[in-house]
PDB file of C-alpha atoms and ligand atoms in Angstrom:
ATOM      1  CA  UNK A   3     120.379  93.230 102.495  1.00 88.00           C
ATOM      2  CA  UNK A   4     117.447  91.356 104.115  1.00 92.00           C
ATOM      3  CA  UNK A   5     118.390  92.798 107.504  1.00 96.00           C
ATOM      4  CA  UNK A   6     117.191  96.216 106.427  1.00 95.00           C
ATOM      5  CA  UNK A   7     113.868  95.024 104.971  1.00 95.00           C
ATOM      6  CA  UNK A   8     111.909  96.851 107.695  1.00 97.00           C
ATOM      7  CA  UNK A   9     113.335 100.234 106.619  1.00 96.00           C
ATOM      8  CA  UNK A  10     110.777 100.585 103.802  1.00 94.00           C
ATOM      9  CA  UNK A  11     107.979 101.019 106.364  1.00 96.00           C
ATOM     10  CA  UNK A  12     109.741 103.945 108.028  1.00 96.00           C
ATOM     11  CA  UNK A  13     110.490 106.267 105.154  1.00 89.00           C
ATOM     12  CA  UNK A  14     107.033 106.573 103.635  1.00 92.00           C
ATOM     13  CA  UNK A  15     104.335 104.722 105.611  1.00 95.00           C
ATOM     14  CA  UNK A  16     101.564 106.334 103.534  1.00 95.00           C
ATOM     15  CA  UNK A  17     102.742 104.462 100.450  1.00 95.00           C
ATOM     16  CA  UNK A  18     102.645 101.041 102.143  1.00 95.00           C
ATOM     17  CA  UNK A  19      99.594  98.961 101.032  1.00 95.00           C
ATOM     18  CA  UNK A  20      96.988  99.032 103.810  1.00 93.00           C
ATOM     19  CA  UNK A  21      97.070  95.266 104.371  1.00 94.00           C
ATOM     20  CA  UNK A  22     100.759  95.614 105.287  1.00 95.00           C
ATOM     21  CA  UNK A  23     100.172  98.534 107.664  1.00 97.00           C
ATOM     22  CA  UNK A  24      98.237  98.417 110.930  1.00 97.00           C
ATOM     23  CA  UNK A  25      98.812 101.963 112.148  1.00 95.00           C
ATOM     24  CA  UNK A  26     101.215 104.888 112.004  1.00 97.00           C
ATOM     25  CA  UNK A  27     101.664 108.345 113.494  1.00 96.00           C
ATOM     26  CA  UNK A  28     104.606 110.772 113.727  1.00 96.00           C
ATOM     27  CA  UNK A  29     106.477 108.533 116.169  1.00 97.00           C
ATOM     28  CA  UNK A  30     105.665 104.919 115.290  1.00 98.00           C
ATOM     29  CA  UNK A  31     104.836 102.570 112.465  1.00 98.00           C
ATOM     30  CA  UNK A  32     103.044  99.308 113.292  1.00 98.00           C
ATOM     31  CA  UNK A  33     103.031  96.503 110.727  1.00 98.00           C
ATOM     32  CA  UNK A  34     101.827  92.905 110.737  1.00 98.00           C
ATOM     33  CA  UNK A  35     104.831  90.571 110.894  1.00 98.00           C
ATOM     34  CA  UNK A  36     105.278  89.219 107.354  1.00 98.00           C
ATOM     35  CA  UNK A  37     106.137  85.757 108.749  1.00 98.00           C
ATOM     36  CA  UNK A  38     103.889  85.576 111.846  1.00 98.00           C
ATOM     37  CA  UNK A  39     105.028  83.049 114.457  1.00 98.00           C
ATOM     38  CA  UNK A  40     101.641  82.991 116.257  1.00 98.00           C
ATOM     39  CA  UNK A  41      97.984  83.597 115.427  1.00 96.00           C
ATOM     40  CA  UNK A  42      98.482  87.365 115.743  1.00 98.00           C
ATOM     41  CA  UNK A  43     101.899  89.012 115.465  1.00 98.00           C
ATOM     42  CA  UNK A  44     102.825  92.657 114.834  1.00 98.00           C
ATOM     43  CA  UNK A  45     105.962  94.811 114.948  1.00 98.00           C
ATOM     44  CA  UNK A  46     106.193  98.328 116.377  1.00 98.00           C
ATOM     45  CA  UNK A  47     108.908 100.462 114.739  1.00 98.00           C
ATOM     46  CA  UNK A  48     109.949 103.803 116.269  1.00 98.00           C
ATOM     47  CA  UNK A  49     110.356 106.206 113.340  1.00 97.00           C
ATOM     48  CA  UNK A  50     113.188 108.298 114.830  1.00 96.00           C
ATOM     49  CA  UNK A  51     116.085 107.727 112.414  1.00 96.00           C
ATOM     50  CA  UNK A  52     118.646 108.596 115.093  1.00 96.00           C
ATOM     51  CA  UNK A  53     117.711 105.535 117.179  1.00 97.00           C
ATOM     52  CA  UNK A  54     116.508 103.035 114.577  1.00 98.00           C
ATOM     53  CA  UNK A  55     119.908 101.334 114.376  1.00 97.00           C
ATOM     54  CA  UNK A  56     120.463 101.014 118.118  1.00 97.00           C
ATOM     55  CA  UNK A  57     120.419  97.595 119.737  1.00 96.00           C
ATOM     56  CA  UNK A  58     117.015  97.341 121.479  1.00 97.00           C
ATOM     57  CA  UNK A  59     118.682  96.960 124.896  1.00 97.00           C
ATOM     58  CA  UNK A  60     120.594 100.181 124.382  1.00 96.00           C
ATOM     59  CA  UNK A  61     117.562 102.085 123.110  1.00 97.00           C
ATOM     60  CA  UNK A  62     115.254 100.881 125.901  1.00 97.00           C
ATOM     61  CA  UNK A  63     117.799 101.085 128.719  1.00 96.00           C
ATOM     62  CA  UNK A  64     119.154 104.548 128.048  1.00 94.00           C
ATOM     63  CA  UNK A  65     116.051 106.533 127.198  1.00 96.00           C
ATOM     64  CA  UNK A  66     113.234 106.522 129.813  1.00 97.00           C
ATOM     65  CA  UNK A  67     111.065 108.789 127.680  1.00 97.00           C
ATOM     66  CA  UNK A  68     111.292 106.447 124.695  1.00 97.00           C
ATOM     67  CA  UNK A  69     110.607 103.459 126.955  1.00 98.00           C
ATOM     68  CA  UNK A  70     107.510 105.184 128.314  1.00 98.00           C
ATOM     69  CA  UNK A  71     106.171 106.067 124.862  1.00 98.00           C
ATOM     70  CA  UNK A  72     106.783 102.498 123.657  1.00 98.00           C
ATOM     71  CA  UNK A  73     104.964 101.109 126.698  1.00 98.00           C
ATOM     72  CA  UNK A  74     102.015 103.315 125.855  1.00 98.00           C
ATOM     73  CA  UNK A  75     101.679 102.380 122.207  1.00 98.00           C
ATOM     74  CA  UNK A  76     102.433  98.715 122.841  1.00 98.00           C
ATOM     75  CA  UNK A  77      99.437  98.492 125.201  1.00 98.00           C
ATOM     76  CA  UNK A  78      97.229  99.998 122.496  1.00 98.00           C
ATOM     77  CA  UNK A  79      98.529  97.510 119.945  1.00 98.00           C
ATOM     78  CA  UNK A  80      98.166  94.679 122.475  1.00 98.00           C
ATOM     79  CA  UNK A  81      94.477  95.572 122.859  1.00 97.00           C
ATOM     80  CA  UNK A  82      94.056  95.789 119.094  1.00 97.00           C
ATOM     81  CA  UNK A  83      95.554  92.307 118.648  1.00 97.00           C
ATOM     82  CA  UNK A  84      93.527  90.999 121.604  1.00 95.00           C
ATOM     83  CA  UNK A  85      90.334  92.048 119.793  1.00 93.00           C
ATOM     84  CA  UNK A  86      91.584  90.431 116.603  1.00 94.00           C
ATOM     85  CA  UNK A  87      92.396  87.223 118.498  1.00 92.00           C
ATOM     86  CA  UNK A  88      88.920  87.190 120.032  1.00 87.00           C
ATOM     87  CA  UNK A  89      87.352  87.729 116.608  1.00 85.00           C
ATOM     88  CA  UNK A  90      89.315  84.769 115.234  1.00 85.00           C
ATOM     89  CA  UNK A  91      88.236  82.623 118.168  1.00 82.00           C
ATOM     90  CA  UNK A  92      84.624  83.626 117.688  1.00 77.00           C
ATOM     91  CA  UNK A  93      84.713  81.671 114.460  1.00 76.00           C
ATOM     92  CA  UNK A  94      86.146  78.546 116.057  1.00 75.00           C
ATOM     93  CA  UNK A  95      85.310  78.507 119.753  1.00 75.00           C
ATOM     94  CA  UNK A  96      81.934  77.191 120.946  1.00 76.00           C
ATOM     95  CA  UNK A  97      82.381  78.902 124.314  1.00 74.00           C
ATOM     96  CA  UNK A  98      83.137  82.266 122.815  1.00 75.00           C
ATOM     97  CA  UNK A  99      80.061  81.930 120.585  1.00 80.00           C
ATOM     98  CA  UNK A 100      77.900  81.092 123.613  1.00 84.00           C
ATOM     99  CA  UNK A 101      79.141  84.251 125.316  1.00 83.00           C
ATOM    100  CA  UNK A 102      78.458  86.311 122.207  1.00 85.00           C
ATOM    101  CA  UNK A 103      74.927  84.869 121.967  1.00 90.00           C
ATOM    102  CA  UNK A 104      74.207  85.695 125.625  1.00 91.00           C
ATOM    103  CA  UNK A 105      75.547  89.183 125.013  1.00 90.00           C
ATOM    104  CA  UNK A 106      73.215  89.664 122.039  1.00 93.00           C
ATOM    105  CA  UNK A 107      70.271  88.476 124.154  1.00 93.00           C
ATOM    106  CA  UNK A 108      71.041  91.199 126.696  1.00 94.00           C
ATOM    107  CA  UNK A 109      71.141  93.784 123.917  1.00 93.00           C
ATOM    108  CA  UNK A 110      67.729  92.559 122.657  1.00 94.00           C
ATOM    109  CA  UNK A 111      66.222  92.734 126.136  1.00 94.00           C
ATOM    110  CA  UNK A 112      67.494  96.289 126.437  1.00 94.00           C
ATOM    111  CA  UNK A 113      65.345  97.145 123.427  1.00 94.00           C
ATOM    112  CA  UNK A 114      62.205  95.166 124.336  1.00 94.00           C
ATOM    113  CA  UNK A 115      62.132  95.717 128.138  1.00 93.00           C
ATOM    114  CA  UNK A 116      61.977  99.365 129.153  1.00 89.00           C
ATOM    115  CA  UNK A 117      64.311 100.036 132.087  1.00 91.00           C
ATOM    116  CA  UNK A 118      66.437  96.943 131.504  1.00 93.00           C
ATOM    117  CA  UNK A 119      70.124  97.841 131.780  1.00 94.00           C
ATOM    118  CA  UNK A 120      72.423  95.450 129.882  1.00 91.00           C
ATOM    119  CA  UNK A 121      75.478  96.949 131.595  1.00 90.00           C
ATOM    120  CA  UNK A 122      74.282  96.475 135.170  1.00 92.00           C
ATOM    121  CA  UNK A 123      76.082  94.005 137.402  1.00 91.00           C
ATOM    122  CA  UNK A 124      73.066  91.632 137.440  1.00 90.00           C
ATOM    123  CA  UNK A 125      72.877  91.645 133.641  1.00 88.00           C
ATOM    124  CA  UNK A 126      76.596  91.089 133.219  1.00 84.00           C
ATOM    125  CA  UNK A 127      76.397  88.162 135.664  1.00 85.00           C
ATOM    126  CA  UNK A 128      74.208  86.412 133.069  1.00 84.00           C
ATOM    127  CA  UNK A 129      77.137  86.268 130.641  1.00 79.00           C
ATOM    128  CA  UNK A 130      79.316  83.166 130.636  1.00 75.00           C
ATOM    129  CA  UNK A 131      82.833  84.092 131.806  1.00 72.00           C
ATOM    130  CA  UNK A 132      85.039  85.455 129.052  1.00 77.00           C
ATOM    131  CA  UNK A 133      88.733  85.149 128.533  1.00 82.00           C
ATOM    132  CA  UNK A 134      91.166  87.906 129.398  1.00 90.00           C
ATOM    133  CA  UNK A 135      92.321  88.272 125.810  1.00 91.00           C
ATOM    134  CA  UNK A 136      94.927  90.938 126.515  1.00 95.00           C
ATOM    135  CA  UNK A 137      96.766  88.505 128.801  1.00 95.00           C
ATOM    136  CA  UNK A 138      97.220  86.196 125.783  1.00 95.00           C
ATOM    137  CA  UNK A 139      99.408  88.807 124.074  1.00 98.00           C
ATOM    138  CA  UNK A 140     103.113  89.308 124.806  1.00 98.00           C
ATOM    139  CA  UNK A 141     105.253  92.383 124.186  1.00 98.00           C
ATOM    140  CA  UNK A 142     109.050  92.325 123.935  1.00 98.00           C
ATOM    141  CA  UNK A 143     112.278  92.313 121.945  1.00 98.00           C
ATOM    142  CA  UNK A 144     114.819  89.730 120.858  1.00 97.00           C
ATOM    143  CA  UNK A 145     118.198  89.733 122.599  1.00 96.00           C
ATOM    144  CA  UNK A 146     119.900  89.538 119.186  1.00 95.00           C
ATOM    145  CA  UNK A 147     117.507  90.811 116.539  1.00 96.00           C
ATOM    146  CA  UNK A 148     117.967  89.619 112.968  1.00 96.00           C
ATOM    147  CA  UNK A 149     116.436  92.782 111.506  1.00 98.00           C
ATOM    148  CA  UNK A 150     118.493  95.939 111.933  1.00 97.00           C
ATOM    149  CA  UNK A 151     115.732  98.532 112.399  1.00 98.00           C
ATOM    150  CA  UNK A 152     114.617  98.855 116.018  1.00 98.00           C
ATOM    151  CA  UNK A 153     111.361  96.930 116.489  1.00 98.00           C
ATOM    152  CA  UNK A 154     109.207  95.572 119.306  1.00 98.00           C
ATOM    153  CA  UNK A 155     107.218  92.344 118.917  1.00 98.00           C
ATOM    154  CA  UNK A 156     103.552  92.188 119.932  1.00 98.00           C
ATOM    155  CA  UNK A 157     102.565  88.533 119.621  1.00 98.00           C
ATOM    156  CA  UNK A 158      99.986  86.085 120.945  1.00 98.00           C
ATOM    157  CA  UNK A 159     101.562  83.360 123.051  1.00 96.00           C
ATOM    158  CA  UNK A 160     100.122  80.359 121.167  1.00 96.00           C
ATOM    159  CA  UNK A 161     103.006  79.850 118.669  1.00 98.00           C
ATOM    160  CA  UNK A 162     100.352  78.380 116.402  1.00 96.00           C
ATOM    161  CA  UNK A 163     101.501  79.245 112.881  1.00 97.00           C
ATOM    162  CA  UNK A 164     102.771  77.474 109.801  1.00 97.00           C
ATOM    163  CA  UNK A 165     105.566  80.063 109.704  1.00 98.00           C
ATOM    164  CA  UNK A 166     106.884  78.706 113.009  1.00 98.00           C
ATOM    165  CA  UNK A 167     109.251  76.300 111.303  1.00 98.00           C
ATOM    166  CA  UNK A 168     112.242  75.505 113.498  1.00 97.00           C
ATOM    167  CA  UNK A 169     113.709  75.438 116.962  1.00 97.00           C
ATOM    168  CA  UNK A 170     115.266  78.897 116.750  1.00 97.00           C
ATOM    169  CA  UNK A 171     111.895  80.397 115.853  1.00 98.00           C
ATOM    170  CA  UNK A 172     110.323  78.750 118.885  1.00 98.00           C
ATOM    171  CA  UNK A 173     113.078  79.457 121.387  1.00 98.00           C
ATOM    172  CA  UNK A 174     113.467  83.070 120.272  1.00 97.00           C
ATOM    173  CA  UNK A 175     110.019  83.675 121.789  1.00 98.00           C
ATOM    174  CA  UNK A 176     110.145  81.074 124.556  1.00 98.00           C
ATOM    175  CA  UNK A 177     113.394  81.513 126.429  1.00 96.00           C
ATOM    176  CA  UNK A 178     115.313  84.399 127.964  1.00 95.00           C
ATOM    177  CA  UNK A 179     116.107  85.397 124.378  1.00 96.00           C
ATOM    178  CA  UNK A 180     112.699  87.084 124.359  1.00 98.00           C
ATOM    179  CA  UNK A 181     112.936  90.042 126.718  1.00 97.00           C
ATOM    180  CA  UNK A 182     109.582  91.278 127.941  1.00 98.00           C
ATOM    181  CA  UNK A 183     109.139  95.048 127.787  1.00 98.00           C
ATOM    182  CA  UNK A 184     108.375  94.938 131.530  1.00 98.00           C
ATOM    183  CA  UNK A 185     111.960  93.793 132.188  1.00 97.00           C
ATOM    184  CA  UNK A 186     113.323  97.187 131.105  1.00 97.00           C
ATOM    185  CA  UNK A 187     115.463  98.881 132.191  1.00 96.00           C
ATOM    186  CA  UNK A 188     117.698  95.796 132.503  1.00 96.00           C
ATOM    187  CA  UNK A 189     120.279  95.415 135.277  1.00 94.00           C
ATOM    188  CA  UNK A 190     123.711  96.533 134.088  1.00 92.00           C
ATOM    189  CA  UNK A 191     125.142  93.052 134.712  1.00 94.00           C
ATOM    190  CA  UNK A 192     122.421  91.223 132.725  1.00 94.00           C
ATOM    191  CA  UNK A 193     124.324  88.492 130.881  1.00 93.00           C
ATOM    192  CA  UNK A 194     122.216  88.993 127.759  1.00 94.00           C
ATOM    193  CA  UNK A 195     123.660  92.474 127.163  1.00 94.00           C
ATOM    194  CA  UNK A 196     126.213  92.402 124.311  1.00 90.00           C
ATOM    195  CA  UNK A 197     129.666  92.919 125.803  1.00 89.00           C
ATOM    196  CA  UNK A 198     128.496  91.865 129.278  1.00 92.00           C
ATOM    197  CA  UNK A 199     127.824  88.158 128.637  1.00 89.00           C
ATOM    198  CA  UNK A 200     127.441  85.547 125.927  1.00 85.00           C
ATOM    199  CA  UNK A 201     124.362  83.621 126.980  1.00 84.00           C
ATOM    200  CA  UNK A 202     122.037  84.435 124.088  1.00 86.00           C
ATOM    201  CA  UNK A 203     123.270  81.795 121.607  1.00 82.00           C
ATOM    202  CA  UNK A 204     122.748  79.019 124.118  1.00 90.00           C
ATOM    203  CA  UNK A 205     119.181  80.153 124.691  1.00 94.00           C
ATOM    204  CA  UNK A 206     118.232  79.394 121.074  1.00 95.00           C
ATOM    205  CA  UNK A 207     119.947  76.025 121.242  1.00 95.00           C
ATOM    206  CA  UNK A 208     118.447  74.900 124.552  1.00 95.00           C
ATOM    207  CA  UNK A 209     115.557  72.468 125.033  1.00 97.00           C
ATOM    208  CA  UNK A 210     112.134  73.466 123.751  1.00 98.00           C
ATOM    209  CA  UNK A 211     109.464  73.489 126.447  1.00 98.00           C
ATOM    210  CA  UNK A 212     105.738  74.013 125.886  1.00 98.00           C
ATOM    211  CA  UNK A 213     104.753  77.574 126.841  1.00 97.00           C
ATOM    212  CA  UNK A 214     101.431  76.257 128.171  1.00 96.00           C
ATOM    213  CA  UNK A 215     102.143  73.102 130.183  1.00 96.00           C
ATOM    214  CA  UNK A 216     105.926  73.253 130.500  1.00 97.00           C
ATOM    215  CA  UNK A 217     106.511  69.814 128.938  1.00 98.00           C
ATOM    216  CA  UNK A 218     110.094  69.441 127.690  1.00 98.00           C
ATOM    217  CA  UNK A 219     110.482  68.424 124.037  1.00 98.00           C
ATOM    218  CA  UNK A 220     114.260  68.596 123.925  1.00 98.00           C
ATOM    219  CA  UNK A 221     115.223  68.876 120.272  1.00 97.00           C
ATOM    220  CA  UNK A 222     112.094  67.225 118.891  1.00 98.00           C
ATOM    221  CA  UNK A 223     110.532  70.016 116.907  1.00 98.00           C
ATOM    222  CA  UNK A 224     107.935  67.895 115.066  1.00 98.00           C
ATOM    223  CA  UNK A 225     106.662  66.489 118.349  1.00 98.00           C
ATOM    224  CA  UNK A 226     106.438  70.013 119.734  1.00 98.00           C
ATOM    225  CA  UNK A 227     104.464  71.138 116.648  1.00 98.00           C
ATOM    226  CA  UNK A 228     101.990  68.286 117.112  1.00 98.00           C
ATOM    227  CA  UNK A 229     101.686  69.139 120.786  1.00 98.00           C
ATOM    228  CA  UNK A 230     101.053  72.836 120.053  1.00 97.00           C
ATOM    229  CA  UNK A 231      98.186  71.730 117.824  1.00 96.00           C
ATOM    230  CA  UNK A 232      96.691  69.802 120.772  1.00 96.00           C
ATOM    231  CA  UNK A 233      97.173  72.824 123.078  1.00 94.00           C
ATOM    232  CA  UNK A 234      95.483  75.021 120.487  1.00 91.00           C
ATOM    233  CA  UNK A 235      92.439  72.738 120.288  1.00 88.00           C
ATOM    234  CA  UNK A 236      92.261  72.571 124.097  1.00 87.00           C
ATOM    235  CA  UNK A 237      92.624  76.336 124.455  1.00 82.00           C
ATOM    236  CA  UNK A 238      89.583  76.875 122.256  1.00 77.00           C
ATOM    237  CA  UNK A 239      87.435  74.842 124.637  1.00 74.00           C
ATOM    238  CA  UNK A 240      88.373  76.574 127.902  1.00 68.00           C
TER     239      UNK A 240
HETATM  240  P1  5GP B  18     113.861  89.833 115.036  1.00 81.70           P
HETATM  241  O1  5GP B  18     114.371  88.460 115.202  1.00 81.70           O
HETATM  242  O2  5GP B  18     114.793  90.726 114.246  1.00 81.70           O
HETATM  243  O3  5GP B  18     113.447  90.448 116.341  1.00 81.70           O
HETATM  244  O4  5GP B  18     112.517  89.701 114.223  1.00 81.70           O
HETATM  245  C1  5GP B  18     112.315  90.255 112.952  1.00 81.70           C
HETATM  246  C2  5GP B  18     110.891  89.955 112.522  1.00 81.70           C
HETATM  247  O5  5GP B  18     110.669  90.596 111.260  1.00 81.70           O
HETATM  248  C3  5GP B  18     110.619  88.474 112.289  1.00 81.70           C
HETATM  249  O6  5GP B  18     109.536  88.080 113.131  1.00 81.70           O
HETATM  250  C4  5GP B  18     110.268  88.369 110.807  1.00 81.70           C
HETATM  251  O7  5GP B  18     109.233  87.449 110.572  1.00 81.70           O
HETATM  252  C5  5GP B  18     109.857  89.768 110.453  1.00 81.70           C
HETATM  253  N1  5GP B  18     110.108  90.185 109.075  1.00 81.70           N
HETATM  254  C6  5GP B  18     111.161  89.870 108.276  1.00 81.70           C
HETATM  255  N2  5GP B  18     111.089  90.520 107.104  1.00 81.70           N
HETATM  256  C7  5GP B  18     109.953  91.268 107.136  1.00 81.70           C
HETATM  257  C8  5GP B  18     109.335  92.164 106.212  1.00 81.70           C
HETATM  258  O8  5GP B  18     109.830  92.443 105.119  1.00 81.70           O
HETATM  259  N3  5GP B  18     108.160  92.742 106.609  1.00 81.70           N
HETATM  260  C9  5GP B  18     107.588  92.485 107.825  1.00 81.70           C
HETATM  261  N4  5GP B  18     106.439  93.092 108.115  1.00 81.70           N
HETATM  262  N5  5GP B  18     108.156  91.646 108.717  1.00 81.70           N
HETATM  263  C10 5GP B  18     109.315  91.051 108.373  1.00 81.70           C
HETATM  264 ZN1   ZN B  19     101.765  71.781 126.521  1.00 81.70          ZN
END
């Protein structure tokens, strides 16, 4: 059953090829999403077998300790992906290269000028402003996951990926269907909770709006894809 495809990572993480494994310890396994919906996209899987088949809302609402440990690791993975995103942009973004060059000049001065401190406030002021890369990464769960093992998405917000192929893909990350980890614990009357309400289907079927500028694309997925390409090019320049 495809719904249990993530189970292989849990049983024996050491045997997973390293390109399919970002990190693991006794409590978590972190893998790159096999069908990434953005430039960087990873999944965090708690290894505890007794909770792996819980609905994410139930797991995150009922267990403060688990929620806290997931918050902790998800921030580490967010920072890891933020560095990866920056590295990718370094190849494509003129601004990021200019910052890198200025940074290297400071490092060189530190070697050639005795007493020059590259970390001082005055030195750092010489660097062009950088982007807050961590703020480009989102952490959360789907209201109705398709995969049955408990997992948390860590994903850049760009939605720039050839694997992002239809409306449901897009809306599952860009509507209330995507529940940010910061929203937990949820209110007991949250209409997205199974048994409480039935709003989640509608969220996937609703209009698609650009995450960046808010423009409404209705049902026009191809237009949205073209627009995301424009946003991606623009994002590289700012
Ligand atoms: P869900 O909608 O269940 O929250 O998301 C499941 C995620 O698992 C999707 O983003 C999908 O691309 C990803 N996925 C599906 N099968 C596999 C797999 O075998 N390996 C990995 N690493 N990811 C997978
Ligand atoms: Zn836009």
